[in-house]
Amino acid sequence: MLRFTENNEVIRDDAYRAILVGLQTSEDISYSMEELKGLAEAANVEVLGQMIQNLERPNTATLIGKGKVEELAEMVKNMEADTVIFNDELTGMQLRNLEDAVGVRVIDRTILILDIFAARANSREGKLQVELAQLAYRMPRLTGFGKSLSRLGIGTRGPGEKKLETDRRHIERRMYDIKAELAQLKNTRSVQRARREKSEIPVVALVGYTNSGKSALMNRILAMTEKEDKTVFEKNMLFATLDTQQRSVVLDTNHQFILVDTVGFVSKLPHALVDAFKATLEEVCYADLLLHVVDSAYEHSDFHIAVTDKVLNEIGAGHKEKIMVFNKIDLVPENVLVPAFGAQSVSVSAKYGTHMDELLEAVKARIFRDEVRVCLLIPYTKGDISSYLCEKAKVNQMDYRADGTWFDVELKEADYQRLKEYEVTES
């Protein structure tokens, strides 16, 4: 786990020993606590144990009750923990009160997620987005941070965070500068998008819960289209990749589209993080088709689907056309049925390539369905048009004739209108 010294030097290989704490009011939080453990492990934290309290409503001073706070302090002492991680977002006052009571660093789920994002962001834009989210989270809690931000450790990594006592005015100024730089990056992306739209190349975006296999799916498609050298990083862990990845995919039928891999979602994703990443996630909003990737081997996959749909609605992409891709079917027991959404779903194994041909056919059927099949006779003096058709269109049949090159071809509507004068009826 990375952290930084006051000279901004990286310190590596540090580990933390934590106790997880959850508050259960009405809904069962066993799944949420399991996920919190996974997040902690992704941040190189050793989980020693957990505590769950049932309450009708949160305690305004400490979230959990006074008796549980005392019990937690005893657990910390007996287990020699150095960190307590709460499943719910804490206020500044709650952070201060809890740290005073238990005597060690206290953080919440939001700080933990922000810390993971800070460690995994590689691009300039990704780092700026994470820093913006961190500052937005800290702003209302300046008076409450104690051990969690008064020393280096979980939740304190990331660019521009050497002085943890940063006052409100400095935070506001830094947030303004970050937003201005992100706006410039957004404009650059808009120009690139306009260029892509002008070329009429469709965009397919991978979305889904973190660790559902989106990057693995992208890599399998790239391997199938002989672009193994363009593969992206993949690993069986939460938030393995954060930065949006784009790859051009050319199928054996000459159909071309842009495949976009996006950051994975998670329950209770911090609003500050969603807002910060909206600029990146807007690529999803402009996509022609979404591939909603689901870990079909996971028992609570329906919950993953609901969370992803919720985030898609938040960023304005809930209405987009999508195909449900139930991944990891190689891990599903034989007696368990994989969910199905009729013609709108495909069950695959990105790891072994099972049913990937079926998925690509489904993608083609969706994004190239407006193509027109025609017969064209292109004069030999128009060799540039013949070359264009061979490179950009799906040529079903081609014949060299006395008066030109004859094509049986499938075209985009715009290309058909442009080349309509060469259309012939005879075969």
Short mmCIF file of C-alpha atoms in Angstrom, two decimals:
data_model
loop_
_atom_site.label_atom_id
_atom_site.label_comp_id
_atom_site.label_asym_id
_atom_site.label_seq_id
_atom_site.Cartn_x
_atom_site.Cartn_y
_atom_site.Cartn_z
CA MET A 1 0.00 0.00 0.00
CA LEU A 2 1.44 3.36 -1.03
CA ARG A 3 1.73 6.40 1.17
CA PHE A 4 3.74 9.60 1.03
CA THR A 5 6.26 11.35 3.30
CA GLU A 6 6.14 15.11 3.83
CA ASN A 7 8.69 15.41 1.02
CA ASN A 8 6.24 13.54 -1.24
CA GLU A 9 8.46 10.47 -1.34
CA VAL A 10 6.73 7.13 -1.76
CA ILE A 11 6.75 4.70 1.17
CA ARG A 12 5.93 1.12 0.21
CA ASP A 13 5.10 -2.22 1.77
CA ASP A 14 3.28 -0.88 4.80
CA ALA A 15 0.41 -2.94 6.19
CA TYR A 16 -2.54 -2.19 8.45
CA ARG A 17 -4.48 -4.28 10.94
CA ALA A 18 -8.12 -3.29 11.06
CA ILE A 19 -11.47 -4.04 12.64
CA LEU A 20 -14.58 -3.50 10.49
CA VAL A 21 -17.69 -1.91 11.98
CA GLY A 22 -21.18 -1.84 10.50
CA LEU A 23 -24.52 -0.35 11.54
CA GLN A 24 -27.64 -2.33 10.64
CA THR A 25 -30.90 -0.38 10.86
CA SER A 26 -33.42 -2.22 8.70
CA GLU A 27 -31.75 -3.94 5.73
CA ASP A 28 -29.34 -6.84 6.12
CA ILE A 29 -25.76 -5.57 5.70
CA SER A 30 -23.94 -8.91 5.64
CA TYR A 31 -23.22 -8.53 1.92
CA SER A 32 -22.12 -4.92 2.37
CA MET A 33 -19.75 -5.95 5.16
CA GLU A 34 -18.33 -8.73 2.99
CA GLU A 35 -17.67 -6.17 0.29
CA LEU A 36 -16.05 -3.81 2.83
CA LYS A 37 -13.66 -6.63 3.71
CA GLY A 38 -12.79 -7.00 0.02
CA LEU A 39 -12.16 -3.26 -0.25
CA ALA A 40 -9.93 -3.37 2.83
CA GLU A 41 -7.91 -6.24 1.42
CA ALA A 42 -7.59 -4.36 -1.88
CA ALA A 43 -5.92 -1.59 0.17
CA ASN A 44 -3.47 -4.08 1.73
CA VAL A 45 -5.29 -4.12 5.07
CA GLU A 46 -5.36 -7.23 7.24
CA VAL A 47 -8.88 -7.63 8.62
CA LEU A 48 -8.76 -8.93 12.20
CA GLY A 49 -12.48 -9.03 12.90
CA GLN A 50 -15.76 -7.17 12.62
CA MET A 51 -18.54 -5.75 14.71
CA ILE A 52 -22.17 -5.16 13.67
CA GLN A 53 -24.72 -3.28 15.77
CA ASN A 54 -28.49 -3.26 15.25
CA LEU A 55 -30.00 0.17 15.89
CA GLU A 56 -33.20 1.87 14.79
CA ARG A 57 -31.28 5.04 13.96
CA PRO A 58 -27.60 6.10 13.95
CA ASN A 59 -26.09 7.74 17.02
CA THR A 60 -25.33 11.34 15.99
CA ALA A 61 -22.17 11.48 18.12
CA THR A 62 -20.53 8.12 17.34
CA LEU A 63 -22.82 6.37 14.80
CA ILE A 64 -22.94 3.26 17.04
CA GLY A 65 -24.10 3.21 20.65
CA LYS A 66 -21.98 4.13 23.67
CA GLY A 67 -21.74 0.53 24.87
CA LYS A 68 -20.58 -0.67 21.45
CA VAL A 69 -17.95 2.08 21.36
CA GLU A 70 -16.54 0.78 24.65
CA GLU A 71 -16.65 -2.79 23.31
CA LEU A 72 -14.88 -1.63 20.14
CA ALA A 73 -12.11 0.02 22.18
CA GLU A 74 -11.61 -3.26 24.02
CA MET A 75 -11.45 -5.20 20.71
CA VAL A 76 -8.86 -2.78 19.37
CA LYS A 77 -6.72 -3.27 22.46
CA ASN A 78 -7.03 -7.06 22.60
CA MET A 79 -6.45 -7.61 18.86
CA GLU A 80 -3.72 -4.98 18.63
CA ALA A 81 -5.48 -3.25 15.74
CA ASP A 82 -4.19 0.07 14.45
CA THR A 83 -7.22 1.01 12.35
CA VAL A 84 -11.02 0.88 12.55
CA ILE A 85 -13.02 1.01 9.31
CA PHE A 86 -16.71 1.93 9.39
CA ASN A 87 -19.07 0.74 6.67
CA ASP A 88 -20.99 4.03 6.71
CA GLU A 89 -19.81 7.56 5.97
CA LEU A 90 -18.87 9.42 9.15
CA THR A 91 -19.19 13.11 9.95
CA GLY A 92 -16.21 15.11 11.20
CA MET A 93 -17.60 15.08 14.73
CA GLN A 94 -18.11 11.31 14.66
CA LEU A 95 -14.55 10.77 13.41
CA ARG A 96 -13.13 12.87 16.24
CA ASN A 97 -15.29 11.29 18.94
CA LEU A 98 -14.56 7.74 17.81
CA GLU A 99 -10.81 8.26 17.61
CA ASP A 100 -10.78 9.80 21.08
CA ALA A 101 -12.67 6.75 22.37
CA VAL A 102 -10.78 3.90 20.65
CA GLY A 103 -7.33 5.49 20.50
CA VAL A 104 -6.45 4.50 16.92
CA ARG A 105 -7.04 5.75 13.39
CA VAL A 106 -10.73 5.67 12.35
CA ILE A 107 -11.76 5.87 8.71
CA ASP A 108 -14.96 5.14 6.82
CA ARG A 109 -15.89 3.33 3.62
CA THR A 110 -15.60 6.52 1.58
CA ILE A 111 -12.02 7.25 2.70
CA LEU A 112 -11.13 3.63 1.94
CA ILE A 113 -12.52 3.77 -1.60
CA LEU A 114 -10.84 7.12 -2.26
CA ASP A 115 -7.56 5.64 -1.06
CA ILE A 116 -7.85 2.70 -3.46
CA PHE A 117 -8.65 5.06 -6.30
CA ALA A 118 -5.64 7.25 -5.42
CA ALA A 119 -3.38 4.18 -5.58
CA ARG A 120 -4.75 2.91 -8.92
CA ALA A 121 -5.12 6.16 -10.90
CA ASN A 122 -2.35 6.40 -13.51
CA SER A 123 -3.37 9.11 -15.95
CA ARG A 124 -3.17 12.82 -15.20
CA GLU A 125 -6.95 13.08 -15.47
CA GLY A 126 -7.53 10.13 -13.16
CA LYS A 127 -5.25 11.59 -10.49
CA LEU A 128 -6.97 14.96 -10.71
CA GLN A 129 -10.40 13.37 -10.42
CA VAL A 130 -9.39 11.45 -7.31
CA GLU A 131 -7.84 14.52 -5.69
CA LEU A 132 -10.99 16.52 -6.41
CA ALA A 133 -13.10 13.84 -4.76
CA GLN A 134 -10.78 13.72 -1.74
CA LEU A 135 -10.94 17.48 -1.26
CA ALA A 136 -14.73 17.53 -1.69
CA TYR A 137 -15.00 14.87 1.02
CA ARG A 138 -12.67 16.67 3.41
CA MET A 139 -14.14 20.15 3.05
CA PRO A 140 -17.07 19.70 5.48
CA ARG A 141 -14.94 17.60 7.85
CA LEU A 142 -11.95 19.89 8.42
CA THR A 143 -12.66 20.26 12.13
CA GLY A 144 -13.30 16.58 12.68
CA PHE A 145 -10.26 14.80 11.29
CA GLY A 146 -8.01 13.40 13.96
CA LYS A 147 -5.63 10.50 13.66
CA SER A 148 -7.13 9.53 10.31
CA LEU A 149 -5.60 12.58 8.65
CA SER A 150 -3.06 13.90 11.11
CA ARG A 151 -0.57 11.24 10.08
CA LEU A 152 0.21 9.41 6.90
CA GLY A 153 -1.72 6.27 6.07
CA ILE A 154 -5.00 5.09 4.59
CA GLY A 155 -6.95 7.93 3.05
CA THR A 156 -4.02 10.36 2.90
CA ARG A 157 -2.30 9.33 -0.30
CA GLY A 158 -2.61 11.16 -3.57
CA PRO A 159 -1.18 14.23 -5.26
CA GLY A 160 -1.10 17.56 -3.47
CA GLU A 161 -1.77 16.24 0.04
CA LYS A 162 1.48 16.78 1.94
CA LYS A 163 -0.04 19.39 4.27
CA LEU A 164 -3.00 17.64 5.83
CA GLU A 165 -4.00 20.72 7.86
CA THR A 166 -4.93 22.57 4.66
CA ASP A 167 -7.42 25.30 5.46
CA ARG A 168 -10.76 25.75 3.74
CA ARG A 169 -9.61 28.63 1.56
CA HIS A 170 -6.67 26.65 0.20
CA ILE A 171 -8.94 23.65 -0.51
CA GLU A 172 -11.42 25.82 -2.39
CA ARG A 173 -8.61 27.35 -4.46
CA ARG A 174 -7.16 23.93 -5.25
CA MET A 175 -10.58 22.55 -6.21
CA TYR A 176 -11.09 25.51 -8.55
CA ASP A 177 -7.72 24.85 -10.24
CA ILE A 178 -8.47 21.14 -10.61
CA LYS A 179 -11.89 21.80 -12.15
CA ALA A 180 -10.32 24.22 -14.62
CA GLU A 181 -7.71 21.65 -15.70
CA LEU A 182 -10.34 18.91 -15.95
CA ALA A 183 -12.44 21.23 -18.13
CA GLN A 184 -9.49 21.57 -20.52
CA LEU A 185 -9.08 17.82 -20.66
CA LYS A 186 -12.81 17.48 -21.28
CA ASN A 187 -12.58 19.89 -24.21
CA THR A 188 -9.75 17.84 -25.69
CA ARG A 189 -11.86 14.71 -25.36
CA SER A 190 -14.81 16.51 -26.98
CA VAL A 191 -12.67 17.34 -30.02
CA GLN A 192 -11.57 13.70 -30.25
CA ARG A 193 -15.18 12.57 -29.94
CA ALA A 194 -16.32 14.98 -32.66
CA ARG A 195 -13.63 13.62 -34.96
CA ARG A 196 -14.78 10.09 -34.20
CA GLU A 197 -18.43 10.95 -34.80
CA LYS A 198 -17.50 12.52 -38.12
CA SER A 199 -15.91 9.23 -39.16
CA GLU A 200 -19.18 7.54 -38.09
CA ILE A 201 -17.35 4.80 -36.18
CA PRO A 202 -19.75 3.44 -33.52
CA VAL A 203 -18.73 3.23 -29.85
CA VAL A 204 -19.37 0.25 -27.56
CA ALA A 205 -18.78 0.83 -23.82
CA LEU A 206 -18.18 -1.82 -21.17
CA VAL A 207 -19.91 -1.06 -17.87
CA GLY A 208 -20.55 -3.07 -14.74
CA TYR A 209 -19.67 -3.78 -11.16
CA THR A 210 -16.01 -3.78 -10.18
CA ASN A 211 -14.28 -7.13 -10.78
CA SER A 212 -17.03 -8.40 -13.08
CA GLY A 213 -14.46 -9.03 -15.82
CA LYS A 214 -14.77 -5.98 -18.10
CA SER A 215 -11.03 -5.72 -18.80
CA ALA A 216 -10.80 -9.48 -19.36
CA LEU A 217 -13.68 -9.21 -21.83
CA MET A 218 -11.95 -6.38 -23.68
CA ASN A 219 -8.72 -8.37 -23.86
CA ARG A 220 -10.54 -11.45 -25.20
CA ILE A 221 -12.16 -9.36 -27.97
CA LEU A 222 -8.78 -7.81 -28.82
CA ALA A 223 -7.22 -11.27 -28.99
CA MET A 224 -10.01 -12.49 -31.29
CA THR A 225 -9.37 -9.56 -33.63
CA GLU A 226 -5.57 -10.08 -33.64
CA LYS A 227 -4.76 -7.10 -31.41
CA GLU A 228 -3.14 -8.85 -28.47
CA ASP A 229 -0.53 -6.08 -28.32
CA LYS A 230 -3.27 -3.61 -27.34
CA THR A 231 -4.51 -5.49 -24.27
CA VAL A 232 -5.27 -3.65 -21.01
CA PHE A 233 -4.34 -4.49 -17.42
CA GLU A 234 -6.58 -7.07 -15.76
CA LYS A 235 -6.49 -8.70 -12.34
CA ASN A 236 -8.91 -10.49 -10.02
CA MET A 237 -9.29 -7.61 -7.57
CA LEU A 238 -11.60 -4.68 -6.83
CA PHE A 239 -10.90 -1.59 -8.96
CA ALA A 240 -7.94 -3.14 -10.79
CA THR A 241 -8.26 -0.41 -13.43
CA LEU A 242 -9.58 3.13 -13.15
CA ASP A 243 -8.55 5.02 -16.25
CA THR A 244 -10.82 4.75 -19.27
CA GLN A 245 -9.27 2.64 -22.03
CA GLN A 246 -10.25 2.85 -25.71
CA ARG A 247 -9.35 0.39 -28.43
CA SER A 248 -10.28 0.17 -32.10
CA VAL A 249 -11.79 -3.19 -33.04
CA VAL A 250 -11.94 -4.36 -36.66
CA LEU A 251 -13.90 -7.56 -37.27
CA ASP A 252 -13.24 -10.06 -40.05
CA THR A 253 -16.23 -8.56 -41.88
CA ASN A 254 -14.48 -5.14 -41.95
CA HIS A 255 -16.95 -3.81 -39.42
CA GLN A 256 -15.17 -1.39 -37.10
CA PHE A 257 -16.08 0.04 -33.70
CA ILE A 258 -14.41 1.67 -30.70
CA LEU A 259 -14.46 -0.44 -27.53
CA VAL A 260 -14.31 1.55 -24.28
CA ASP A 261 -13.48 0.04 -20.86
CA THR A 262 -14.70 2.15 -17.91
CA VAL A 263 -14.18 2.22 -14.14
CA GLY A 264 -16.15 -0.41 -12.24
CA PHE A 265 -18.96 0.50 -9.88
CA VAL A 266 -19.51 -0.48 -6.26
CA SER A 267 -22.33 -0.06 -3.72
CA LYS A 268 -22.21 3.17 -1.70
CA LEU A 269 -19.89 4.69 -4.29
CA PRO A 270 -19.05 8.13 -2.84
CA HIS A 271 -21.04 10.92 -4.46
CA ALA A 272 -17.88 13.04 -4.60
CA LEU A 273 -16.24 10.29 -6.65
CA VAL A 274 -19.21 9.92 -9.01
CA ASP A 275 -19.21 13.68 -9.58
CA ALA A 276 -15.44 13.77 -10.12
CA PHE A 277 -15.53 10.90 -12.63
CA LYS A 278 -18.53 12.20 -14.57
CA ALA A 279 -16.19 13.76 -17.13
CA THR A 280 -14.67 10.35 -17.83
CA LEU A 281 -17.92 8.45 -17.55
CA GLU A 282 -19.57 10.74 -20.10
CA GLU A 283 -17.96 8.47 -22.70
CA VAL A 284 -20.65 6.01 -21.62
CA CYS A 285 -23.34 8.60 -22.35
CA TYR A 286 -22.09 9.04 -25.92
CA ALA A 287 -21.73 5.32 -26.63
CA ASP A 288 -23.96 3.69 -29.24
CA LEU A 289 -24.23 0.48 -27.21
CA LEU A 290 -23.46 -0.59 -23.63
CA LEU A 291 -22.24 -4.04 -22.67
CA HIS A 292 -23.37 -4.47 -19.05
CA VAL A 293 -20.92 -7.08 -17.73
CA VAL A 294 -22.12 -9.18 -14.79
CA ASP A 295 -20.25 -11.73 -12.67
CA SER A 296 -22.76 -14.56 -13.14
CA ALA A 297 -20.91 -16.77 -10.64
CA TYR A 298 -21.56 -14.35 -7.81
CA GLU A 299 -24.50 -15.17 -5.56
CA HIS A 300 -25.72 -11.56 -5.35
CA SER A 301 -25.35 -10.68 -9.04
CA ASP A 302 -28.84 -9.15 -9.05
CA PHE A 303 -27.58 -6.61 -6.50
CA HIS A 304 -24.60 -5.82 -8.75
CA ILE A 305 -26.99 -5.21 -11.64
CA ALA A 306 -29.14 -2.87 -9.54
CA VAL A 307 -26.13 -0.84 -8.37
CA THR A 308 -24.79 -0.49 -11.93
CA ASP A 309 -28.20 0.60 -13.24
CA LYS A 310 -28.41 3.17 -10.44
CA VAL A 311 -25.05 4.71 -11.35
CA LEU A 312 -25.93 4.69 -15.06
CA ASN A 313 -29.10 6.63 -14.23
CA GLU A 314 -27.07 9.09 -12.12
CA ILE A 315 -24.75 9.91 -15.02
CA GLY A 316 -27.60 10.14 -17.53
CA ALA A 317 -26.95 6.87 -19.38
CA GLY A 318 -29.79 4.78 -18.00
CA HIS A 319 -31.69 4.96 -21.28
CA LYS A 320 -28.86 3.66 -23.45
CA GLU A 321 -29.35 0.48 -25.44
CA LYS A 322 -27.46 -2.37 -23.81
CA ILE A 323 -26.68 -6.07 -23.92
CA MET A 324 -26.43 -7.95 -20.63
CA VAL A 325 -23.21 -9.97 -20.67
CA PHE A 326 -23.18 -12.67 -17.98
CA ASN A 327 -19.49 -13.40 -17.61
CA LYS A 328 -17.58 -16.14 -15.74
CA ILE A 329 -20.01 -18.93 -16.65
CA ASP A 330 -17.05 -21.31 -16.26
CA LEU A 331 -17.38 -20.73 -12.50
CA VAL A 332 -21.15 -21.32 -12.30
CA PRO A 333 -22.11 -24.72 -10.82
CA GLU A 334 -23.96 -27.02 -13.23
CA ASN A 335 -27.14 -26.99 -11.13
CA VAL A 336 -27.34 -23.18 -11.10
CA LEU A 337 -29.13 -21.30 -13.86
CA VAL A 338 -27.47 -18.20 -15.30
CA PRO A 339 -29.93 -15.25 -15.43
CA ALA A 340 -31.28 -14.44 -18.86
CA PHE A 341 -32.76 -11.32 -20.45
CA GLY A 342 -33.92 -13.00 -23.65
CA ALA A 343 -32.39 -11.63 -26.84
CA GLN A 344 -30.83 -8.82 -24.79
CA SER A 345 -28.36 -11.10 -22.99
CA VAL A 346 -25.40 -13.38 -23.73
CA SER A 347 -23.64 -15.75 -21.32
CA VAL A 348 -19.88 -15.94 -21.85
CA SER A 349 -16.54 -16.83 -20.31
CA ALA A 350 -13.99 -14.15 -21.15
CA LYS A 351 -11.29 -16.33 -19.63
CA TYR A 352 -11.87 -19.29 -21.99
CA GLY A 353 -13.59 -17.51 -24.89
CA THR A 354 -16.86 -19.43 -24.49
CA HIS A 355 -19.72 -17.91 -26.56
CA MET A 356 -17.62 -14.85 -27.45
CA ASP A 357 -18.50 -15.30 -31.14
CA GLU A 358 -22.15 -15.11 -30.14
CA LEU A 359 -21.48 -11.86 -28.26
CA LEU A 360 -19.74 -10.24 -31.22
CA GLU A 361 -22.63 -11.27 -33.48
CA ALA A 362 -25.04 -9.63 -31.03
CA VAL A 363 -22.93 -6.46 -31.06
CA LYS A 364 -22.86 -6.39 -34.86
CA ALA A 365 -26.61 -6.92 -35.03
CA ARG A 366 -27.18 -3.89 -32.80
CA ILE A 367 -24.72 -1.30 -34.06
CA PHE A 368 -24.69 -2.17 -37.77
CA ARG A 369 -28.38 -2.96 -38.24
CA ASP A 370 -29.02 0.17 -40.33
CA GLU A 371 -26.68 -0.95 -43.09
CA VAL A 372 -27.93 -1.31 -46.65
CA ARG A 373 -27.06 -4.26 -48.90
CA VAL A 374 -26.66 -3.22 -52.52
CA CYS A 375 -24.90 -4.09 -55.78
CA LEU A 376 -22.48 -1.45 -57.06
CA LEU A 377 -20.53 -1.20 -60.31
CA ILE A 378 -17.49 1.02 -59.73
CA PRO A 379 -15.63 2.25 -62.85
CA TYR A 380 -11.95 1.39 -62.98
CA THR A 381 -11.22 5.12 -63.04
CA LYS A 382 -12.67 5.29 -59.49
CA GLY A 383 -10.14 3.00 -57.88
CA ASP A 384 -10.22 5.05 -54.68
CA ILE A 385 -13.88 4.09 -54.18
CA SER A 386 -13.13 0.40 -54.74
CA SER A 387 -10.30 0.60 -52.19
CA TYR A 388 -12.60 2.32 -49.71
CA LEU A 389 -15.22 -0.41 -50.07
CA CYS A 390 -12.64 -3.16 -49.58
CA GLU A 391 -11.30 -1.48 -46.44
CA LYS A 392 -14.43 -0.06 -44.81
CA ALA A 393 -17.43 -2.11 -45.98
CA LYS A 394 -18.54 -5.70 -45.72
CA VAL A 395 -17.94 -7.14 -49.19
CA ASN A 396 -20.00 -10.27 -49.76
CA GLN A 397 -18.88 -10.77 -53.34
CA MET A 398 -16.67 -8.95 -55.85
CA ASP A 399 -16.16 -9.45 -59.60
CA TYR A 400 -13.96 -7.71 -62.17
CA ARG A 401 -16.05 -6.93 -65.26
CA ALA A 402 -15.47 -5.19 -68.57
CA ASP A 403 -16.87 -1.83 -67.40
CA GLY A 404 -15.72 -1.85 -63.80
CA THR A 405 -15.55 -3.69 -60.47
CA TRP A 406 -18.84 -5.20 -59.36
CA PHE A 407 -19.58 -5.37 -55.63
CA ASP A 408 -22.24 -7.10 -53.55
CA VAL A 409 -21.68 -5.03 -50.42
CA GLU A 410 -23.23 -3.88 -47.14
CA LEU A 411 -22.91 -0.14 -46.55
CA LYS A 412 -23.68 2.45 -43.94
CA GLU A 413 -26.66 4.56 -44.92
CA ALA A 414 -24.42 7.62 -45.39
CA ASP A 415 -22.07 5.71 -47.71
CA TYR A 416 -25.02 4.34 -49.65
CA GLN A 417 -26.40 7.83 -50.28
CA ARG A 418 -22.94 8.99 -51.42
CA LEU A 419 -22.44 6.03 -53.81
CA LYS A 420 -26.03 5.58 -54.92
CA GLU A 421 -25.20 6.62 -58.50
CA TYR A 422 -23.15 3.42 -58.93
CA GLU A 423 -25.98 1.10 -57.87
CA VAL A 424 -26.98 -1.62 -60.36
CA THR A 425 -29.83 -4.09 -60.27
CA GLU A 426 -28.27 -7.01 -62.16
CA SER A 427 -26.15 -9.56 -60.33
#
